[in-house]
PDB file of C-alpha atoms in Angstrom:
ATOM      1  CA  MET A 811     108.005  48.316 112.991  1.00 59.00           C
ATOM      2  CA  SER A 812     106.919  45.982 110.205  1.00 75.00           C
ATOM      3  CA  GLN A 813     105.642  42.488 110.879  1.00 87.00           C
ATOM      4  CA  PRO A 814     107.817  39.531 109.892  1.00 94.00           C
ATOM      5  CA  LEU A 815     107.050  37.824 106.606  1.00 96.00           C
ATOM      6  CA  ARG A 816     104.995  34.618 106.628  1.00 97.00           C
ATOM      7  CA  LEU A 817     105.814  31.499 104.702  1.00 98.00           C
ATOM      8  CA  ARG A 818     102.879  30.702 102.405  1.00 98.00           C
ATOM      9  CA  ALA A 819     102.046  27.793 100.131  1.00 98.00           C
ATOM     10  CA  LEU A 820     100.596  28.869  96.793  1.00 98.00           C
ATOM     11  CA  ARG A 821      98.819  26.635  94.285  1.00 98.00           C
ATOM     12  CA  GLY A 822      97.985  27.150  90.658  1.00 98.00           C
ATOM     13  CA  ALA A 823      97.385  25.359  87.384  1.00 98.00           C
ATOM     14  CA  THR A 824      97.014  25.883  83.673  1.00 98.00           C
ATOM     15  CA  THR A 825      96.711  23.875  80.492  1.00 98.00           C
ATOM     16  CA  CYS A 826      98.719  23.726  77.277  1.00 97.00           C
ATOM     17  CA  SER A 827      97.366  23.880  73.770  1.00 97.00           C
ATOM     18  CA  ALA A 828      99.744  21.112  72.652  1.00 98.00           C
ATOM     19  CA  ASN A 829     102.588  18.875  73.802  1.00 98.00           C
ATOM     20  CA  THR A 830     105.301  21.088  72.346  1.00 98.00           C
ATOM     21  CA  ALA A 831     108.145  22.977  73.983  1.00 98.00           C
ATOM     22  CA  ALA A 832     106.673  26.266  72.717  1.00 98.00           C
ATOM     23  CA  ALA A 833     103.184  25.577  74.109  1.00 98.00           C
ATOM     24  CA  ILE A 834     104.563  24.442  77.476  1.00 98.00           C
ATOM     25  CA  ASP A 835     106.875  27.474  77.620  1.00 98.00           C
ATOM     26  CA  GLU A 836     103.947  29.815  76.948  1.00 98.00           C
ATOM     27  CA  ALA A 837     101.710  28.169  79.554  1.00 98.00           C
ATOM     28  CA  VAL A 838     104.384  28.029  82.275  1.00 98.00           C
ATOM     29  CA  ALA A 839     105.454  31.633  81.674  1.00 98.00           C
ATOM     30  CA  GLU A 840     101.845  32.828  81.891  1.00 98.00           C
ATOM     31  CA  LEU A 841     101.192  30.816  85.068  1.00 98.00           C
ATOM     32  CA  VAL A 842     104.364  31.943  86.847  1.00 98.00           C
ATOM     33  CA  ASP A 843     103.946  35.571  85.725  1.00 97.00           C
ATOM     34  CA  THR A 844     100.389  35.556  87.091  1.00 98.00           C
ATOM     35  CA  LEU A 845     101.453  33.933  90.370  1.00 98.00           C
ATOM     36  CA  VAL A 846     104.236  36.492  90.863  1.00 97.00           C
ATOM     37  CA  ALA A 847     102.123  39.514  89.920  1.00 97.00           C
ATOM     38  CA  ARG A 848      99.089  38.611  92.012  1.00 97.00           C
ATOM     39  CA  ASN A 849     101.151  37.818  95.086  1.00 98.00           C
ATOM     40  CA  GLY A 850     103.691  40.645  94.840  1.00 96.00           C
ATOM     41  CA  LEU A 851     106.631  38.249  94.734  1.00 96.00           C
ATOM     42  CA  ASP A 852     110.206  38.536  93.590  1.00 90.00           C
ATOM     43  CA  GLY A 853     112.856  35.841  93.303  1.00 87.00           C
ATOM     44  CA  GLU A 854     114.278  36.452  96.767  1.00 93.00           C
ATOM     45  CA  ARG A 855     110.923  35.656  98.376  1.00 97.00           C
ATOM     46  CA  VAL A 856     110.254  32.460  96.415  1.00 98.00           C
ATOM     47  CA  LEU A 857     111.796  29.442  98.135  1.00 98.00           C
ATOM     48  CA  SER A 858     110.620  26.584  95.937  1.00 98.00           C
ATOM     49  CA  VAL A 859     108.250  25.609  93.158  1.00 98.00           C
ATOM     50  CA  THR A 860     107.191  22.066  92.330  1.00 98.00           C
ATOM     51  CA  PHE A 861     105.591  21.556  88.940  1.00 98.00           C
ATOM     52  CA  SER A 862     103.516  18.492  88.166  1.00 98.00           C
ATOM     53  CA  VAL A 863     102.398  17.655  84.647  1.00 98.00           C
ATOM     54  CA  THR A 864      99.953  15.154  83.244  1.00 98.00           C
ATOM     55  CA  ALA A 865     101.493  12.186  81.421  1.00 96.00           C
ATOM     56  CA  ASP A 866     100.593  13.650  78.024  1.00 97.00           C
ATOM     57  CA  LEU A 867     103.147  16.484  78.479  1.00 98.00           C
ATOM     58  CA  ASP A 868     106.715  15.370  77.876  1.00 97.00           C
ATOM     59  CA  ALA A 869     108.164  17.884  75.391  1.00 98.00           C
ATOM     60  CA  CYS A 870     110.159  19.809  78.030  1.00 98.00           C
ATOM     61  CA  PHE A 871     110.573  20.477  81.745  1.00 98.00           C
ATOM     62  CA  PRO A 872     108.502  23.315  83.252  1.00 98.00           C
ATOM     63  CA  ALA A 873     111.206  23.932  85.871  1.00 98.00           C
ATOM     64  CA  ALA A 874     113.733  24.631  83.102  1.00 98.00           C
ATOM     65  CA  ILE A 875     111.419  27.382  81.843  1.00 98.00           C
ATOM     66  CA  ALA A 876     110.967  28.906  85.316  1.00 97.00           C
ATOM     67  CA  ARG A 877     114.722  28.720  85.937  1.00 97.00           C
ATOM     68  CA  ARG A 878     115.257  31.313  83.180  1.00 96.00           C
ATOM     69  CA  ARG A 879     113.342  33.963  85.142  1.00 96.00           C
ATOM     70  CA  PRO A 880     115.556  36.830  86.329  1.00 95.00           C
ATOM     71  CA  GLY A 881     116.150  36.576  90.074  1.00 95.00           C
ATOM     72  CA  TRP A 882     115.165  32.900  90.259  1.00 95.00           C
ATOM     73  CA  GLU A 883     118.726  31.530  90.236  1.00 93.00           C
ATOM     74  CA  HIS A 884     118.382  30.333  93.849  1.00 95.00           C
ATOM     75  CA  VAL A 885     114.783  29.097  93.757  1.00 97.00           C
ATOM     76  CA  ALA A 886     114.531  25.335  94.264  1.00 98.00           C
ATOM     77  CA  LEU A 887     112.607  23.957  91.282  1.00 98.00           C
ATOM     78  CA  LEU A 888     111.322  20.435  90.730  1.00 98.00           C
ATOM     79  CA  ASP A 889     109.298  18.607  88.077  1.00 98.00           C
ATOM     80  CA  CYS A 890     107.204  15.500  88.625  1.00 98.00           C
ATOM     81  CA  GLN A 891     104.430  13.638  86.897  1.00 97.00           C
ATOM     82  CA  GLN A 892     100.888  14.094  88.145  1.00 96.00           C
ATOM     83  CA  MET A 893      99.085  10.986  89.329  1.00 94.00           C
ATOM     84  CA  ALA A 894      97.085   9.541  86.414  1.00 91.00           C
ATOM     85  CA  VAL A 895      93.358   9.485  87.118  1.00 92.00           C
ATOM     86  CA  ALA A 896      90.734   8.539  84.561  1.00 92.00           C
ATOM     87  CA  GLY A 897      88.955  11.611  83.237  1.00 91.00           C
ATOM     88  CA  ASP A 898      91.551  14.069  84.533  1.00 92.00           C
ATOM     89  CA  LEU A 899      92.176  17.315  82.691  1.00 96.00           C
ATOM     90  CA  GLU A 900      94.466  16.837  79.671  1.00 97.00           C
ATOM     91  CA  ARG A 901      97.762  18.693  79.119  1.00 98.00           C
ATOM     92  CA  CYS A 902      97.648  20.195  82.609  1.00 98.00           C
ATOM     93  CA  ILE A 903     100.503  21.816  84.526  1.00 98.00           C
ATOM     94  CA  ARG A 904     100.043  22.344  88.252  1.00 98.00           C
ATOM     95  CA  LEU A 905     102.353  24.102  90.663  1.00 98.00           C
ATOM     96  CA  LEU A 906     102.946  24.337  94.371  1.00 98.00           C
ATOM     97  CA  ALA A 907     105.129  27.276  95.407  1.00 98.00           C
ATOM     98  CA  HIS A 908     106.459  28.270  98.814  1.00 98.00           C
ATOM     99  CA  ALA A 909     107.137  31.971  99.285  1.00 98.00           C
ATOM    100  CA  TRP A 910     107.610  34.582 101.987  1.00 98.00           C
ATOM    101  CA  MET A 911     104.735  37.068 101.914  1.00 97.00           C
ATOM    102  CA  GLU A 912     103.542  40.088 103.837  1.00 95.00           C
ATOM    103  CA  PRO A 913     101.373  38.796 106.713  1.00 95.00           C
ATOM    104  CA  ASP A 914      98.376  40.958 105.749  1.00 95.00           C
ATOM    105  CA  ARG A 915      98.407  39.903 102.078  1.00 95.00           C
ATOM    106  CA  LEU A 916      95.971  37.145 101.161  1.00 96.00           C
ATOM    107  CA  PRO A 917      97.480  34.505  98.860  1.00 97.00           C
ATOM    108  CA  SER A 918      96.157  34.380  95.305  1.00 97.00           C
ATOM    109  CA  HIS A 919      96.103  30.965  93.629  1.00 97.00           C
ATOM    110  CA  PRO A 920      95.831  31.300  89.828  1.00 97.00           C
ATOM    111  CA  TYR A 921      93.893  28.684  87.881  1.00 97.00           C
ATOM    112  CA  LEU A 922      94.130  29.625  84.221  1.00 97.00           C
ATOM    113  CA  ARG A 923      92.741  28.429  80.902  1.00 97.00           C
ATOM    114  CA  ALA A 924      90.904  25.069  81.093  1.00 96.00           C
ATOM    115  CA  ALA A 925      92.419  24.481  84.567  1.00 97.00           C
ATOM    116  CA  SER A 926      89.850  26.951  85.876  1.00 95.00           C
ATOM    117  CA  ARG A 927      87.446  24.003  86.071  1.00 93.00           C
ATOM    118  CA  LEU A 928      89.677  22.424  88.737  1.00 90.00           C
ATOM    119  CA  ARG A 929      88.982  25.294  91.117  1.00 83.00           C
ATOM    120  CA  PRO A 930      86.088  27.434  89.856  1.00 80.00           C
ATOM    121  CA  ASP A 931      86.300  29.468  93.076  1.00 81.00           C
ATOM    122  CA  ARG A 932      89.780  30.626  92.071  1.00 70.00           C
ATOM    123  CA  ALA A 933      89.421  30.808  88.298  1.00 63.00           C
ATOM    124  CA  SER A 934      90.653  33.850  86.464  1.00 56.00           C
TER     125      SER A 934
END
């Protein structure tokens, strides 16, 4: 008999090369693809994803990009603005996802591009 799935909170972050819809789309797609691949997720196991962006990113909504993913029609998605702190990383997109995972699988939290400096222990 298999063990029941566990609800896990997953973090991650990346940066954009510019404040354009294309650059944000590329960064969000890479971040979400990496999160899904590393954690063995599909849309039915992802409950919600909250994206936060630094104030210098306003060309489009990251959640709108994630919403286009096949199988993510029922995932609750939300965008918000990251708290502004002097010296914070520029053009940064962070995420917090809640997903059902196998109990023996360790969560993987992707920190990509320049966001790797936020969590060097989880950089990829």
